[in-house]
PDB file of C-alpha atoms in Angstrom:
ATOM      1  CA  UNK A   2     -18.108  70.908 -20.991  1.00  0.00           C
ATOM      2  CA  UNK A   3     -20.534  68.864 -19.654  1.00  0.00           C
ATOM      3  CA  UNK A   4     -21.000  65.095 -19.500  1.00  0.00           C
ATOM      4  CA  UNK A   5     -21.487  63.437 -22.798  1.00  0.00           C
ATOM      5  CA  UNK A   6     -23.411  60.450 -22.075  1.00  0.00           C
ATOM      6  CA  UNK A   7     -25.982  62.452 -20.581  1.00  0.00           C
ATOM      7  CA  UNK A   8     -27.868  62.052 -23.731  1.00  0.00           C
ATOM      8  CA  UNK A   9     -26.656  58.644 -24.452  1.00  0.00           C
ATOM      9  CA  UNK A  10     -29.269  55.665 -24.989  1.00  0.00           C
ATOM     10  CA  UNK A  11     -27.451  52.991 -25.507  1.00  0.00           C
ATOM     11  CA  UNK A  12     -23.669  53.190 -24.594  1.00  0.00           C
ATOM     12  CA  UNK A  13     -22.380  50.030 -26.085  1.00  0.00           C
ATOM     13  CA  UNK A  14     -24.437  51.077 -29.450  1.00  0.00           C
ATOM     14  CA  UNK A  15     -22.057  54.699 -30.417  1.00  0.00           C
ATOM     15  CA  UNK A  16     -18.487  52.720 -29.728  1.00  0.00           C
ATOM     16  CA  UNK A  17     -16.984  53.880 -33.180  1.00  0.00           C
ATOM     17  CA  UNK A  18     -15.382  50.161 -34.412  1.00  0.00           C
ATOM     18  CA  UNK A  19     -19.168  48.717 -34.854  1.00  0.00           C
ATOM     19  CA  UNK A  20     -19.670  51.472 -37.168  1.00  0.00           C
ATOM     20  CA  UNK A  21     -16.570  50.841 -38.883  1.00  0.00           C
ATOM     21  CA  UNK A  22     -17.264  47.173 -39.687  1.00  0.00           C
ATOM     22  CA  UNK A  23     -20.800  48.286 -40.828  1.00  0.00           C
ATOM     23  CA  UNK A  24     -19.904  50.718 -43.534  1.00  0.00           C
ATOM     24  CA  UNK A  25     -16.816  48.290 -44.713  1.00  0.00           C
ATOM     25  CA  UNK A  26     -19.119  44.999 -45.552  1.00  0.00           C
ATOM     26  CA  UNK A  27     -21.609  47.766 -46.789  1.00  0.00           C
ATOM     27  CA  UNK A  28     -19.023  49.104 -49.186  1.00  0.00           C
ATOM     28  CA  UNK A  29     -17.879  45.683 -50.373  1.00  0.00           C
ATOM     29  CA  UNK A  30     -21.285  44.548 -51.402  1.00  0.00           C
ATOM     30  CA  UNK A  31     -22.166  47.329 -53.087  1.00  0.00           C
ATOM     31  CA  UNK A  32     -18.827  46.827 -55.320  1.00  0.00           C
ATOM     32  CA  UNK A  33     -20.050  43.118 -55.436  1.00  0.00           C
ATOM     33  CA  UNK A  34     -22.840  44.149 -56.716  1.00  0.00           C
ATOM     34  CA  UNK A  35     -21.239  46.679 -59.274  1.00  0.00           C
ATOM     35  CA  UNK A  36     -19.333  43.916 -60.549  1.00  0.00           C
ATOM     36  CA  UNK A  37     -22.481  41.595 -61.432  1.00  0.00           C
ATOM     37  CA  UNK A  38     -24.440  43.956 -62.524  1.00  0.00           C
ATOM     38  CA  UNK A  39     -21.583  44.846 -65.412  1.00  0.00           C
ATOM     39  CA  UNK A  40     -20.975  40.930 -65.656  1.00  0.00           C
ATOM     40  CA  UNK A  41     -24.572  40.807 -66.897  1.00  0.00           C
ATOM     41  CA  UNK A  42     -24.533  44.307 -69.221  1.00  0.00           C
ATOM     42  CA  UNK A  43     -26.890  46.182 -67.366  1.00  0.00           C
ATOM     43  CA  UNK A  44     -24.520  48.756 -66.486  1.00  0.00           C
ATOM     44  CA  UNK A  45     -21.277  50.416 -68.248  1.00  0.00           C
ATOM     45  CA  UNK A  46     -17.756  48.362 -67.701  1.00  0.00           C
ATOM     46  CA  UNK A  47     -17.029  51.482 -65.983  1.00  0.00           C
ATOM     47  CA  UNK A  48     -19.110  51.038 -63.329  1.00  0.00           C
ATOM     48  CA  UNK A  49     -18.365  47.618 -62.699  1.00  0.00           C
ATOM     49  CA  UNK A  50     -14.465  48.189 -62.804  1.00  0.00           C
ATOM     50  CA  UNK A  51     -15.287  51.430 -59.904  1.00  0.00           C
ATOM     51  CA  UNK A  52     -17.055  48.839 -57.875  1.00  0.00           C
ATOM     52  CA  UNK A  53     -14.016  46.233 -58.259  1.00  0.00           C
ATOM     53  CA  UNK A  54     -11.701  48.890 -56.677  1.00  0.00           C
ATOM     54  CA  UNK A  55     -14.651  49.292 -54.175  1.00  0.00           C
ATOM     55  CA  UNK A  56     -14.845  45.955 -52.793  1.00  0.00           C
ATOM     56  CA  UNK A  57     -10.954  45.590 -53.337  1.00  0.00           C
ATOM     57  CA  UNK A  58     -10.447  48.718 -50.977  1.00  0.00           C
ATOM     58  CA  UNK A  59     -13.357  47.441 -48.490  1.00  0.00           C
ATOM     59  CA  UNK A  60     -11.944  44.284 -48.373  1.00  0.00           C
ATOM     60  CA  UNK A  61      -8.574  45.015 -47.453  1.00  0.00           C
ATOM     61  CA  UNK A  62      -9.488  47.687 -44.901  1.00  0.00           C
ATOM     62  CA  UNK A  63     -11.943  45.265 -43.008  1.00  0.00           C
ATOM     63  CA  UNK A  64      -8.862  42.389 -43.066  1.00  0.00           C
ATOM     64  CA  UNK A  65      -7.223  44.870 -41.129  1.00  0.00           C
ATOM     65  CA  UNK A  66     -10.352  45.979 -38.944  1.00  0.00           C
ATOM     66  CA  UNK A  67     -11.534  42.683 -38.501  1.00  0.00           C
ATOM     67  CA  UNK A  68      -7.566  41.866 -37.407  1.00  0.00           C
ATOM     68  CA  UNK A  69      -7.614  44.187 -34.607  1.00  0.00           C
ATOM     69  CA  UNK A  70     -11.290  43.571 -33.708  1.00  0.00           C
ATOM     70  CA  UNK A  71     -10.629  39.627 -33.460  1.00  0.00           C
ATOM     71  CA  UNK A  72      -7.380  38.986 -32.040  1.00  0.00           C
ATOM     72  CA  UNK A  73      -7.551  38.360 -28.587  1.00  0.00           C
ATOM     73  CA  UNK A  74      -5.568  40.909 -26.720  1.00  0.00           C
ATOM     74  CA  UNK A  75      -3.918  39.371 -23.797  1.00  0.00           C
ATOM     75  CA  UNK A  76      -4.929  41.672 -20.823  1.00  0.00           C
ATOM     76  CA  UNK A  77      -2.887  43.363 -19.082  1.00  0.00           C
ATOM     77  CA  UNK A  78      -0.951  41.841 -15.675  1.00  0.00           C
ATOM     78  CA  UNK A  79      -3.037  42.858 -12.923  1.00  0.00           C
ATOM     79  CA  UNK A  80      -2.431  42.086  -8.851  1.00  0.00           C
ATOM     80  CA  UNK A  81      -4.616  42.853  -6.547  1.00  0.00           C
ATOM     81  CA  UNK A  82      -3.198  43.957  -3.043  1.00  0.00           C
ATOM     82  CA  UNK A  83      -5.248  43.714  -0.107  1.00  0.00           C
ATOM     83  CA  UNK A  84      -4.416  45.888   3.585  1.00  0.00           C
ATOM     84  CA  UNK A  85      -3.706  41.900   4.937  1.00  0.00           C
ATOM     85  CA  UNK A  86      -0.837  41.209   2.578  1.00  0.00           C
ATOM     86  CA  UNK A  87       0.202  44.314   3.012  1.00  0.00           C
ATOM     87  CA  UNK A  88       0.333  43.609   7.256  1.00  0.00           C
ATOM     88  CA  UNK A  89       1.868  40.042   6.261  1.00  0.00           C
ATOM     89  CA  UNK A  90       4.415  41.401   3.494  1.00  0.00           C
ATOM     90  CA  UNK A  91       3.217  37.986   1.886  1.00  0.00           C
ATOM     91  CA  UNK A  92       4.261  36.214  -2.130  1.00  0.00           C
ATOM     92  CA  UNK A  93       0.671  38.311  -2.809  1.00  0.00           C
ATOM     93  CA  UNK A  94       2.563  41.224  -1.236  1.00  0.00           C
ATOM     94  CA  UNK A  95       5.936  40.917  -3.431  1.00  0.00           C
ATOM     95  CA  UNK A  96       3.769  39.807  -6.323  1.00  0.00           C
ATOM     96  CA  UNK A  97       2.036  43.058  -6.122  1.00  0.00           C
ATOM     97  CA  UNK A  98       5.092  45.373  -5.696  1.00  0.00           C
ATOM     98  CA  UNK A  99       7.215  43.550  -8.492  1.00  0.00           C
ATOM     99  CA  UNK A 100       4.269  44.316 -10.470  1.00  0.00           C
ATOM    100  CA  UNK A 101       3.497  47.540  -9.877  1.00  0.00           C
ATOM    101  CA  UNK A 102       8.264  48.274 -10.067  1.00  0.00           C
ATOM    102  CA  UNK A 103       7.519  46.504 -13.789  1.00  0.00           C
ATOM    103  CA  UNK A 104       4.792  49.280 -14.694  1.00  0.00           C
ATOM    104  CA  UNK A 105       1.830  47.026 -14.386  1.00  0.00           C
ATOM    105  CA  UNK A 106      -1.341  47.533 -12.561  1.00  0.00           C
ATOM    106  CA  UNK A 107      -2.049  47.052  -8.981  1.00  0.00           C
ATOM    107  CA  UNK A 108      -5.368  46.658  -7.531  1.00  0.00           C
ATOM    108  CA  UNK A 109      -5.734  48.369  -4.551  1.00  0.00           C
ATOM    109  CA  UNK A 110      -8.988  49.264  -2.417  1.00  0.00           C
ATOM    110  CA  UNK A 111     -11.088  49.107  -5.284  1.00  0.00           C
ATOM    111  CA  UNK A 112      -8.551  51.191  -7.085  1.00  0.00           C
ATOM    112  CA  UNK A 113      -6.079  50.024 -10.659  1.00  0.00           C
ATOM    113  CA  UNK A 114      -3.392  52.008  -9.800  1.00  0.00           C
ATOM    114  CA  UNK A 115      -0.653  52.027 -12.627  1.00  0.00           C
ATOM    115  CA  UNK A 116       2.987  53.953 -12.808  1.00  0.00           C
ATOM    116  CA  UNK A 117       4.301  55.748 -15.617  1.00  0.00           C
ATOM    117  CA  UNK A 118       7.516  57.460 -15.989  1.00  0.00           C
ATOM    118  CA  UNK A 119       5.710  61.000 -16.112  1.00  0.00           C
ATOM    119  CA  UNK A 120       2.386  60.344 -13.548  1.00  0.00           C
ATOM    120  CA  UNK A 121       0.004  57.889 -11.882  1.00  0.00           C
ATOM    121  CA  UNK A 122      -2.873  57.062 -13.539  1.00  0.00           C
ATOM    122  CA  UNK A 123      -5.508  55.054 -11.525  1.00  0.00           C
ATOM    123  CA  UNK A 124      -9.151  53.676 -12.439  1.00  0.00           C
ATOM    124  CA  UNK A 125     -11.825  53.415 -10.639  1.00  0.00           C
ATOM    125  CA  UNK A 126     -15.522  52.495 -11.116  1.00  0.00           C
ATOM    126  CA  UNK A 127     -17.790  55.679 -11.454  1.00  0.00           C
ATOM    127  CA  UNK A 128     -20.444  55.731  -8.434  1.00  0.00           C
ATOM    128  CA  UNK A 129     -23.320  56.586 -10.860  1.00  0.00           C
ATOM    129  CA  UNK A 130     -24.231  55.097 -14.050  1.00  0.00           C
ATOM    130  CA  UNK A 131     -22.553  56.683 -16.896  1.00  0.00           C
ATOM    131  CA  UNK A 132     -25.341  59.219 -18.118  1.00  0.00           C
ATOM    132  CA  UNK A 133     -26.093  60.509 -14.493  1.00  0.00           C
ATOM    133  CA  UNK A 134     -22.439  61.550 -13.203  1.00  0.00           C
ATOM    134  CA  UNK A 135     -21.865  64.627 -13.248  1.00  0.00           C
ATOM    135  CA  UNK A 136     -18.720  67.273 -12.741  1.00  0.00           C
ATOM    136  CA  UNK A 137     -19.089  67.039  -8.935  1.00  0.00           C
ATOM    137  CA  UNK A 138     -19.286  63.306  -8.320  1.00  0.00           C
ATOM    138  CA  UNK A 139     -16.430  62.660 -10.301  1.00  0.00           C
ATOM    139  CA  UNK A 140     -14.352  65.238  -8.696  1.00  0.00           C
ATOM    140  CA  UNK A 141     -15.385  63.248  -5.333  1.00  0.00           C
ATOM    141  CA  UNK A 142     -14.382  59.959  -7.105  1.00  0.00           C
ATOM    142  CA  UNK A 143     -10.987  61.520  -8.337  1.00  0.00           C
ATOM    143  CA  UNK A 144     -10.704  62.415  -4.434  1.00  0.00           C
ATOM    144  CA  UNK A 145     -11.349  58.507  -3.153  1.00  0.00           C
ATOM    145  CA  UNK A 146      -8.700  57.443  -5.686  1.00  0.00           C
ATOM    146  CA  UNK A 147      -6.496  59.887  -4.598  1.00  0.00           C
ATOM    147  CA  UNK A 148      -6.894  59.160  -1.072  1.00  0.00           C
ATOM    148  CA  UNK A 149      -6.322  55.290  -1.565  1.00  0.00           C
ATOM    149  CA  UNK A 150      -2.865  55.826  -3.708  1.00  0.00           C
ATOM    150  CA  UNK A 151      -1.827  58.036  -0.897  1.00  0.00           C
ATOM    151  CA  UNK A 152      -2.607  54.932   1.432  1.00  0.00           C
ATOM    152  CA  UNK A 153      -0.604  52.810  -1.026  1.00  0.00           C
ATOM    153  CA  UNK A 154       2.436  54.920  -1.195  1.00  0.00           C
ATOM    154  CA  UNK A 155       2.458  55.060   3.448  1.00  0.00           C
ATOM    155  CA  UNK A 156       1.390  51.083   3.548  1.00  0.00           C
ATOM    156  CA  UNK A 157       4.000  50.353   1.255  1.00  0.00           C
ATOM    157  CA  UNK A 158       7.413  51.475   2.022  1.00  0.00           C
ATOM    158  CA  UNK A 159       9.132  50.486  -1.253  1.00  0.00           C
ATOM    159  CA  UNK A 160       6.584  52.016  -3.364  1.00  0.00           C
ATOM    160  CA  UNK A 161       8.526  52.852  -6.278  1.00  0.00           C
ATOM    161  CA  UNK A 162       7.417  56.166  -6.818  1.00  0.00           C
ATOM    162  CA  UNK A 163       7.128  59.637  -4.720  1.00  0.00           C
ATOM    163  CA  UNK A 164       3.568  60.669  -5.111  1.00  0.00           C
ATOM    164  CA  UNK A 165       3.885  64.381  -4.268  1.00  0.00           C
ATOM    165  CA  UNK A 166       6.138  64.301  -7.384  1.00  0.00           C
ATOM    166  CA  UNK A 167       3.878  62.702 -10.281  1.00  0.00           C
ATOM    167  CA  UNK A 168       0.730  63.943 -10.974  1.00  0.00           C
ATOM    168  CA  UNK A 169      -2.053  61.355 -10.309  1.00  0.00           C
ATOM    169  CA  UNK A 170      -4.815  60.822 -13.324  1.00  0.00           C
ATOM    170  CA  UNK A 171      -7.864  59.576 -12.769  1.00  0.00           C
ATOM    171  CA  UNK A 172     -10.041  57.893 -15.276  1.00  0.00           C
ATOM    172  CA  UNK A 173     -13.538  57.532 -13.962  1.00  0.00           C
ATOM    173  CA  UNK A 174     -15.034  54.103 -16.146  1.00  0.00           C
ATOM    174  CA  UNK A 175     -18.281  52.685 -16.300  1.00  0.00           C
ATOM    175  CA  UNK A 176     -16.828  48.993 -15.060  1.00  0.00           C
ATOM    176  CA  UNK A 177     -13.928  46.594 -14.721  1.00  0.00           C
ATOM    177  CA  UNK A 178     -13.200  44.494 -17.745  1.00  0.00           C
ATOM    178  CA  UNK A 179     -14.449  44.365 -21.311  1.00  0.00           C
ATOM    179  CA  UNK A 180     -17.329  46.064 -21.556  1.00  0.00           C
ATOM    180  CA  UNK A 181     -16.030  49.291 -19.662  1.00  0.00           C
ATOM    181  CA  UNK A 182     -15.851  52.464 -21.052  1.00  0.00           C
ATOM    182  CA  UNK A 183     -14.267  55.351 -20.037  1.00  0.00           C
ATOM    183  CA  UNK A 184     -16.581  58.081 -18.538  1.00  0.00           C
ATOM    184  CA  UNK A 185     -13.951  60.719 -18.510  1.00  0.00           C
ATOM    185  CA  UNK A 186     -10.391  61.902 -16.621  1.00  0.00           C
ATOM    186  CA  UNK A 187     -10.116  64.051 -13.545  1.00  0.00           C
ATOM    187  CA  UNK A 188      -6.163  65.817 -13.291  1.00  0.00           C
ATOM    188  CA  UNK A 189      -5.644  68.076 -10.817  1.00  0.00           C
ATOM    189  CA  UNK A 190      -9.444  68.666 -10.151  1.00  0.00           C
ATOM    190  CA  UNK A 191     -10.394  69.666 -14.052  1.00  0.00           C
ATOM    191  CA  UNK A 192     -12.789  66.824 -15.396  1.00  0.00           C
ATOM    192  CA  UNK A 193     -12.015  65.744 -19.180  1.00  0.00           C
ATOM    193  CA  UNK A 194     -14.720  63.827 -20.372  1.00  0.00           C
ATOM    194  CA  UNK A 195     -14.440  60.994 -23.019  1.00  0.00           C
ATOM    195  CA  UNK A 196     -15.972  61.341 -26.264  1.00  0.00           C
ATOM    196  CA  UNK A 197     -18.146  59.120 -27.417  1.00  0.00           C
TER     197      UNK A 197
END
């Protein structure tokens, strides 16, 4: 499969929730609309009591979109580890391990490096804007990541996890924070990429 965004104009545009919200308001006006238009006999009772369940329906379903749109999610715990608190063994050090024992993310060399129970996932910026990587330079990504969790696991000797033993995921996004997306997912060399 090839990359997705490849024919992508506008990434922020296609995320699916923007839709969503679109065709809810859209569906409770025209029930609004339904509903006055019967008020004032221009169109069967019928039609206005269709476009009451309308904007009943559209208005419930966008109290729970707009819910999950609006509350702020508090983001996740993140430490960042650097190779001098890892010489020093310093409160950023323990921070960082405690952290990373709890199944939060560490950032380390440009890598978020998180532990399951089953694998490793870590994150990592894509070297190419979205639309341009391809299967190759994400495989080459996956193998940075890879090499700096492998530094992470010999730099810090109660790493709570044997890497040879989980598999390590990486997901390839366009940026750090809000406005990232994921690109796609590189495990064991086979790229998945995202839909979008």
């Amino acid at each position: 499969m090839s990359n997705p965004y490849q024919s992508m104009v506008n990434i922020a545009a296609t995320r699916p929730g923007r839709l969503a919200g679109v065709w809810y308001w859209l569906a409770w006006g025209l029930g609004t609309m339904s509903i006055i238009l019967s008020w004032l006999s221009i169109v069967p009772p019928l039609i206005g009591w269709t476009g009451f369940g309308l904007a009943l329906v559209a208005a419930v379903v966008s109290q729970f979109f707009l819910a999950d749109q609006t509350i702020p999610h508090r983001p996740r715990d993140l430490a960042v580890l650097t190779n001098e608190m890892v010489d020093r063994r310093d409160h950023g050090y323990r921070v960082a391990t405690r952290q990373c024992r709890s199944g939060g993310t560490v950032l380390y060399d440009g890598v978020a490096v998180t532990i399951t129970a089953e694998k490793i996932v870590c994150s990592t910026i894509s070297p190419l804007p979205p639309e341009e990587l391809d299967e190759f330079h994400a495989q080459e990504q996956a193998r940075v990541a890879e090499a700096a969790v492998g530094r992470l696991v010999d730099e810090v000797p109660d790493f709570p996890v044997d890497s040879t033993l989980h598999p390590i995921v990486t997901v390839i996004i366009s940026e750090f924070g809000k406005n990232g997306i994921e690109i796609c997912r590189v495990i064991e060399g086979d790229v998945a990429w995202a839909a979008r």
